[in-house]
PDB file of C-alpha atoms in Angstrom:
ATOM      1  CA  MET A   1      -0.780   0.863 -27.466  1.00  0.00           C
ATOM      2  CA  PRO A   2       1.428   0.685 -24.338  1.00  0.00           C
ATOM      3  CA  ILE A   3      -0.120   1.595 -20.989  1.00  0.00           C
ATOM      4  CA  ASP A   4       1.221   5.258 -19.459  1.00  0.00           C
ATOM      5  CA  GLN A   5       1.704   3.757 -15.687  1.00  0.00           C
ATOM      6  CA  LYS A   6       2.699   7.131 -14.751  1.00  0.00           C
ATOM      7  CA  ALA A   7      -0.420   9.023 -16.081  1.00  0.00           C
ATOM      8  CA  ILE A   8      -2.700   6.303 -14.248  1.00  0.00           C
ATOM      9  CA  LYS A   9      -1.400   6.431 -11.680  1.00  0.00           C
ATOM     10  CA  GLY A  10      -1.401  10.516 -11.024  1.00  0.00           C
ATOM     11  CA  GLU A  11      -5.090  10.373 -12.462  1.00  0.00           C
ATOM     12  CA  MET A  12      -6.115   7.617  -9.508  1.00  0.00           C
ATOM     13  CA  ASN A  13      -3.737   9.427  -7.014  1.00  0.00           C
ATOM     14  CA  GLN A  14      -5.842  13.131  -7.699  1.00  0.00           C
ATOM     15  CA  LEU A  15      -8.691  10.569  -7.106  1.00  0.00           C
ATOM     16  CA  ILE A  16      -8.041   9.225  -3.711  1.00  0.00           C
ATOM     17  CA  ALA A  17      -6.761  12.426  -2.804  1.00  0.00           C
ATOM     18  CA  GLU A  18     -10.395  13.863  -3.780  1.00  0.00           C
ATOM     19  CA  ARG A  19     -12.123   9.808  -1.811  1.00  0.00           C
ATOM     20  CA  ASN A  20     -13.139   8.769  -5.239  1.00  0.00           C
ATOM     21  CA  PHE A  21     -13.344   5.509  -4.627  1.00  0.00           C
ATOM     22  CA  ASN A  22     -16.168   5.163  -7.261  1.00  0.00           C
ATOM     23  CA  GLY A  23     -14.483   6.791  -9.925  1.00  0.00           C
ATOM     24  CA  MET A  24     -11.479   4.303  -9.398  1.00  0.00           C
ATOM     25  CA  LEU A  25     -13.586   1.705  -9.691  1.00  0.00           C
ATOM     26  CA  GLU A  26     -14.753   3.468 -12.869  1.00  0.00           C
ATOM     27  CA  LYS A  27     -11.227   4.242 -13.987  1.00  0.00           C
ATOM     28  CA  ALA A  28      -9.916   0.815 -13.127  1.00  0.00           C
ATOM     29  CA  GLY A  29     -12.813  -0.599 -15.951  1.00  0.00           C
ATOM     30  CA  ASN A  30     -11.815   1.548 -18.380  1.00  0.00           C
ATOM     31  CA  ILE A  31      -7.782  -0.066 -18.464  1.00  0.00           C
ATOM     32  CA  LEU A  32      -9.732  -3.495 -18.484  1.00  0.00           C
ATOM     33  CA  ASP A  33     -11.764  -2.112 -21.271  1.00  0.00           C
ATOM     34  CA  ASP A  34      -8.310  -0.224 -22.573  1.00  0.00           C
ATOM     35  CA  HIS A  35      -6.173  -3.281 -21.739  1.00  0.00           C
ATOM     36  CA  PRO A  36      -7.872  -6.787 -21.114  1.00  0.00           C
ATOM     37  CA  THR A  37      -4.487  -8.668 -20.815  1.00  0.00           C
ATOM     38  CA  SER A  38      -2.764  -6.263 -18.420  1.00  0.00           C
ATOM     39  CA  TYR A  39      -3.003  -7.138 -14.779  1.00  0.00           C
ATOM     40  CA  LEU A  40      -3.163  -3.130 -14.304  1.00  0.00           C
ATOM     41  CA  GLY A  41      -6.518  -2.687 -14.756  1.00  0.00           C
ATOM     42  CA  ARG A  42      -7.558  -5.829 -11.817  1.00  0.00           C
ATOM     43  CA  TRP A  43      -4.434  -4.132  -9.241  1.00  0.00           C
ATOM     44  CA  TRP A  44      -6.449  -0.516  -9.558  1.00  0.00           C
ATOM     45  CA  MET A  45      -9.901  -2.202  -9.228  1.00  0.00           C
ATOM     46  CA  ALA A  46      -8.735  -3.777  -6.158  1.00  0.00           C
ATOM     47  CA  ARG A  47      -7.014  -0.323  -4.448  1.00  0.00           C
ATOM     48  CA  ALA A  48     -10.148   1.554  -4.785  1.00  0.00           C
ATOM     49  CA  LEU A  49     -12.096  -2.015  -3.607  1.00  0.00           C
ATOM     50  CA  THR A  50     -10.299  -1.779  -0.432  1.00  0.00           C
ATOM     51  CA  PHE A  51     -10.475   1.679  -0.075  1.00  0.00           C
ATOM     52  CA  MET A  52     -14.227   1.207   0.036  1.00  0.00           C
ATOM     53  CA  GLY A  53     -13.829  -1.544   2.829  1.00  0.00           C
ATOM     54  CA  ARG A  54     -14.470  -4.218   0.917  1.00  0.00           C
ATOM     55  CA  THR A  55     -11.684  -6.320   1.628  1.00  0.00           C
ATOM     56  CA  ASP A  56     -12.814  -9.488  -0.214  1.00  0.00           C
ATOM     57  CA  GLU A  57     -13.572  -8.778  -3.705  1.00  0.00           C
ATOM     58  CA  ALA A  58     -10.261  -6.973  -3.372  1.00  0.00           C
ATOM     59  CA  LEU A  59      -8.744 -10.195  -2.774  1.00  0.00           C
ATOM     60  CA  ASP A  60     -10.370 -11.739  -5.712  1.00  0.00           C
ATOM     61  CA  TRP A  61      -9.762  -8.631  -8.153  1.00  0.00           C
ATOM     62  CA  LEU A  62      -5.607  -9.188  -6.661  1.00  0.00           C
ATOM     63  CA  MET A  63      -5.658 -13.352  -7.418  1.00  0.00           C
ATOM     64  CA  MET A  64      -7.277 -12.054 -11.065  1.00  0.00           C
ATOM     65  CA  ALA A  65      -4.321  -9.629 -11.133  1.00  0.00           C
ATOM     66  CA  MET A  66      -2.249 -12.209 -10.212  1.00  0.00           C
ATOM     67  CA  ARG A  67      -2.596 -14.945 -13.591  1.00  0.00           C
ATOM     68  CA  LYS A  68      -2.445 -11.657 -15.942  1.00  0.00           C
ATOM     69  CA  ALA A  69       1.183 -10.437 -14.435  1.00  0.00           C
ATOM     70  CA  GLU A  70       3.475 -10.713 -16.973  1.00  0.00           C
ATOM     71  CA  SER A  71       7.069 -10.710 -14.920  1.00  0.00           C
ATOM     72  CA  ASP A  72       8.315 -12.024 -11.429  1.00  0.00           C
ATOM     73  CA  GLU A  73       8.217  -7.601 -10.469  1.00  0.00           C
ATOM     74  CA  GLU A  74       4.834  -7.837 -11.191  1.00  0.00           C
ATOM     75  CA  GLU A  75       4.099 -10.242  -9.721  1.00  0.00           C
ATOM     76  CA  SER A  76       5.551  -9.232  -6.474  1.00  0.00           C
ATOM     77  CA  LYS A  77       3.728  -6.200  -6.649  1.00  0.00           C
ATOM     78  CA  ILE A  78       0.560  -7.980  -6.443  1.00  0.00           C
ATOM     79  CA  ALA A  79       1.836 -10.573  -3.658  1.00  0.00           C
ATOM     80  CA  SER A  80       2.568  -7.512  -1.782  1.00  0.00           C
ATOM     81  CA  SER A  81      -0.223  -5.313  -2.161  1.00  0.00           C
ATOM     82  CA  MET A  82      -2.069  -8.599  -0.741  1.00  0.00           C
ATOM     83  CA  ALA A  83      -0.523  -8.393   2.286  1.00  0.00           C
ATOM     84  CA  ASN A  84      -1.826  -4.994   3.075  1.00  0.00           C
ATOM     85  CA  VAL A  85      -5.090  -6.086   2.394  1.00  0.00           C
ATOM     86  CA  TYR A  86      -4.007  -9.236   4.868  1.00  0.00           C
ATOM     87  CA  ASN A  87      -3.098  -6.430   7.030  1.00  0.00           C
ATOM     88  CA  VAL A  88      -5.971  -4.172   7.159  1.00  0.00           C
ATOM     89  CA  ARG A  89      -7.959  -7.382   7.736  1.00  0.00           C
ATOM     90  CA  LYS A  90      -5.576  -8.433  10.566  1.00  0.00           C
ATOM     91  CA  GLN A  91      -4.757 -11.851   9.083  1.00  0.00           C
ATOM     92  CA  TRP A  92      -1.375 -11.700  10.239  1.00  0.00           C
ATOM     93  CA  GLU A  93      -0.364 -15.154   8.667  1.00  0.00           C
ATOM     94  CA  ASP A  94      -1.140 -14.415   5.668  1.00  0.00           C
ATOM     95  CA  SER A  95       0.541 -10.752   5.300  1.00  0.00           C
ATOM     96  CA  LEU A  96       3.095 -13.085   6.180  1.00  0.00           C
ATOM     97  CA  ASN A  97       3.131 -15.529   3.725  1.00  0.00           C
ATOM     98  CA  TYR A  98       2.486 -12.480   0.654  1.00  0.00           C
ATOM     99  CA  SER A  99       4.995 -10.344   1.651  1.00  0.00           C
ATOM    100  CA  ALA A 100       7.329 -13.127   1.512  1.00  0.00           C
ATOM    101  CA  ILE A 101       6.139 -14.549  -1.616  1.00  0.00           C
ATOM    102  CA  ALA A 102       6.466 -10.695  -2.533  1.00  0.00           C
ATOM    103  CA  LEU A 103      10.245 -10.075  -1.220  1.00  0.00           C
ATOM    104  CA  GLU A 104      11.467 -13.561  -2.605  1.00  0.00           C
ATOM    105  CA  LEU A 105       9.910 -12.406  -5.832  1.00  0.00           C
ATOM    106  CA  ASN A 106      12.117  -9.271  -6.087  1.00  0.00           C
ATOM    107  CA  SER A 107      13.902  -8.063  -2.506  1.00  0.00           C
ATOM    108  CA  GLU A 108      14.080  -4.667  -3.345  1.00  0.00           C
ATOM    109  CA  ASN A 109       9.714  -4.477  -3.213  1.00  0.00           C
ATOM    110  CA  VAL A 110       9.547  -1.709  -0.721  1.00  0.00           C
ATOM    111  CA  VAL A 111       5.778  -2.343   0.253  1.00  0.00           C
ATOM    112  CA  GLY A 112       6.804  -5.899   0.486  1.00  0.00           C
ATOM    113  CA  VAL A 113       9.421  -4.843   3.260  1.00  0.00           C
ATOM    114  CA  ILE A 114       6.776  -2.834   5.361  1.00  0.00           C
ATOM    115  CA  ALA A 115       3.862  -5.132   4.620  1.00  0.00           C
ATOM    116  CA  ARG A 116       6.220  -8.053   6.398  1.00  0.00           C
ATOM    117  CA  SER A 117       7.557  -5.843   9.386  1.00  0.00           C
ATOM    118  CA  ILE A 118       3.590  -4.328   9.946  1.00  0.00           C
ATOM    119  CA  ALA A 119       2.787  -8.391  10.031  1.00  0.00           C
ATOM    120  CA  LEU A 120       6.192  -9.887  12.150  1.00  0.00           C
ATOM    121  CA  SER A 121       5.064  -6.849  14.870  1.00  0.00           C
ATOM    122  CA  ALA A 122       1.817  -7.954  15.171  1.00  0.00           C
ATOM    123  CA  THR A 123       2.359 -10.893  16.236  1.00  0.00           C
ATOM    124  CA  GLY A 124       5.167 -10.465  18.345  1.00  0.00           C
ATOM    125  CA  LYS A 125       8.152 -10.558  16.088  1.00  0.00           C
ATOM    126  CA  ARG A 126       9.244  -7.063  16.660  1.00  0.00           C
ATOM    127  CA  PRO A 127      12.925  -7.231  16.981  1.00  0.00           C
ATOM    128  CA  GLU A 128      12.706  -9.322  13.287  1.00  0.00           C
ATOM    129  CA  ALA A 129      10.355  -6.554  12.105  1.00  0.00           C
ATOM    130  CA  SER A 130      12.467  -4.195  13.042  1.00  0.00           C
ATOM    131  CA  ARG A 131      16.060  -5.220  11.710  1.00  0.00           C
ATOM    132  CA  LEU A 132      14.143  -6.412   8.604  1.00  0.00           C
ATOM    133  CA  LEU A 133      12.848  -2.081   8.406  1.00  0.00           C
ATOM    134  CA  ASP A 134      16.600  -1.246   9.205  1.00  0.00           C
ATOM    135  CA  SER A 135      18.014  -3.645   6.593  1.00  0.00           C
ATOM    136  CA  ASN A 136      16.352  -2.026   4.116  1.00  0.00           C
ATOM    137  CA  GLN A 137      17.294   1.867   4.983  1.00  0.00           C
ATOM    138  CA  ARG A 138      18.618   2.150   1.121  1.00  0.00           C
ATOM    139  CA  LEU A 139      14.803   1.569  -0.497  1.00  0.00           C
ATOM    140  CA  TYR A 140      13.103   4.058   1.450  1.00  0.00           C
ATOM    141  CA  VAL A 141      12.861   6.944  -0.884  1.00  0.00           C
ATOM    142  CA  ASP A 142      10.087   8.685  -0.887  1.00  0.00           C
ATOM    143  CA  ASP A 143       8.795  10.845   2.977  1.00  0.00           C
ATOM    144  CA  TYR A 144       5.762   8.668   2.974  1.00  0.00           C
ATOM    145  CA  GLN A 145       7.580   5.699   2.902  1.00  0.00           C
ATOM    146  CA  LYS A 146       9.391   7.297   5.580  1.00  0.00           C
ATOM    147  CA  ALA A 147       6.904   7.906   7.855  1.00  0.00           C
ATOM    148  CA  CYS A 148       5.472   4.007   7.357  1.00  0.00           C
ATOM    149  CA  VAL A 149       8.560   2.817   8.723  1.00  0.00           C
ATOM    150  CA  ALA A 150       8.776   5.158  11.127  1.00  0.00           C
ATOM    151  CA  ALA A 151       5.095   4.433  12.614  1.00  0.00           C
ATOM    152  CA  VAL A 152       5.976   0.381  12.632  1.00  0.00           C
ATOM    153  CA  LYS A 153       9.151   1.518  14.736  1.00  0.00           C
ATOM    154  CA  ARG A 154       6.745   3.398  16.993  1.00  0.00           C
ATOM    155  CA  LYS A 155       8.929   6.195  16.167  1.00  0.00           C
ATOM    156  CA  LYS A 156       6.316   9.433  16.403  1.00  0.00           C
ATOM    157  CA  ALA A 157       8.049  12.000  16.253  1.00  0.00           C
ATOM    158  CA  THR A 158      10.131  11.096  12.870  1.00  0.00           C
ATOM    159  CA  MET A 159       6.476   9.520  11.254  1.00  0.00           C
ATOM    160  CA  LEU A 160       4.839  13.057  12.213  1.00  0.00           C
ATOM    161  CA  GLU A 161       7.853  15.006  10.557  1.00  0.00           C
ATOM    162  CA  HIS A 162       7.600  12.713   7.884  1.00  0.00           C
ATOM    163  CA  LEU A 163       4.568  12.438   7.090  1.00  0.00           C
ATOM    164  CA  ARG A 164       4.048  16.096   7.230  1.00  0.00           C
ATOM    165  CA  LYS A 165       6.336  16.550   4.119  1.00  0.00           C
ATOM    166  CA  ALA A 166       4.425  13.749   2.350  1.00  0.00           C
ATOM    167  CA  VAL A 167       1.204  15.526   2.631  1.00  0.00           C
ATOM    168  CA  GLU A 168       2.761  18.823   1.601  1.00  0.00           C
ATOM    169  CA  GLU A 169       4.489  16.769  -1.726  1.00  0.00           C
ATOM    170  CA  ASN A 170       1.300  14.775  -2.568  1.00  0.00           C
ATOM    171  CA  PRO A 171      -2.006  15.912  -0.975  1.00  0.00           C
ATOM    172  CA  HIS A 172      -3.527  11.885  -2.064  1.00  0.00           C
ATOM    173  CA  SER A 173      -1.665  10.962   1.124  1.00  0.00           C
ATOM    174  CA  LYS A 174      -3.567  13.021   3.737  1.00  0.00           C
ATOM    175  CA  VAL A 175      -6.624   9.431   2.303  1.00  0.00           C
ATOM    176  CA  THR A 176      -3.381   7.230   2.338  1.00  0.00           C
ATOM    177  CA  VAL A 177      -2.809   6.981   5.938  1.00  0.00           C
ATOM    178  CA  GLN A 178      -6.376   6.732   6.786  1.00  0.00           C
ATOM    179  CA  TYR A 179      -6.447   3.417   5.193  1.00  0.00           C
ATOM    180  CA  ASP A 180      -2.797   2.286   5.474  1.00  0.00           C
ATOM    181  CA  PRO A 181      -2.683  -0.003   8.216  1.00  0.00           C
ATOM    182  CA  ASP A 182       0.668   1.220   9.333  1.00  0.00           C
ATOM    183  CA  PHE A 183      -0.655   3.749  10.435  1.00  0.00           C
ATOM    184  CA  ALA A 184      -3.499   2.279  13.050  1.00  0.00           C
ATOM    185  CA  GLN A 185      -1.691   3.223  15.999  1.00  0.00           C
ATOM    186  CA  TYR A 186      -1.642   7.278  15.563  1.00  0.00           C
ATOM    187  CA  ARG A 187      -5.409   7.553  13.796  1.00  0.00           C
ATOM    188  CA  ARG A 188      -6.786   8.988  17.561  1.00  0.00           C
ATOM    189  CA  ASP A 189      -3.582  10.948  17.777  1.00  0.00           C
ATOM    190  CA  SER A 190      -4.277  14.507  18.367  1.00  0.00           C
ATOM    191  CA  GLN A 191      -0.872  16.149  16.092  1.00  0.00           C
ATOM    192  CA  PHE A 192      -1.515  12.716  13.971  1.00  0.00           C
ATOM    193  CA  LYS A 193      -5.718  14.480  13.096  1.00  0.00           C
ATOM    194  CA  GLU A 194      -3.586  17.916  12.904  1.00  0.00           C
ATOM    195  CA  ILE A 195      -1.484  16.998   9.988  1.00  0.00           C
ATOM    196  CA  THR A 196      -4.322  14.876   7.831  1.00  0.00           C
ATOM    197  CA  SER A 197      -7.459  16.143   8.581  1.00  0.00           C
TER     198      SER A 197
END
């Protein structure tokens, strides 16, 4: 039976909204049991562990997921997730490495673009980060992505506007912004807290 990725994403996003990360681990384990040859259960396991601050384990699961990837698109998705985990850890060179891999495999991987821009900004390459973000404008389709881009570019008013819409559209966004490295510099901001609390 094929994997219904959309249904799984919906269930996982509900668990994220509830901050039920143990529930995510359990659900990821079920996916692994039902689809042992797929990367997906391993990828969700890593996502849950990242929320829990268990980034060493998350990276291990992402490496296992990479071995199960069956397409460039899947490999790109996993590599961009690794770049994100390295951004959380502030290991910028590792993030640059994996985001480069992600974008080589799929130049339209929006997570890879944003993850790379974060690492570039953090390593003093803000103009390069800005060029990368500007050259991929067509990829930013939802308000969360637009908020991420504005955050990296330090356009606070634009970021807050898109973030407000993102939270209204998807309640789990209130939780993901607390962990997403794009928003690290804003977490103590009163307007940011008003939207996300």
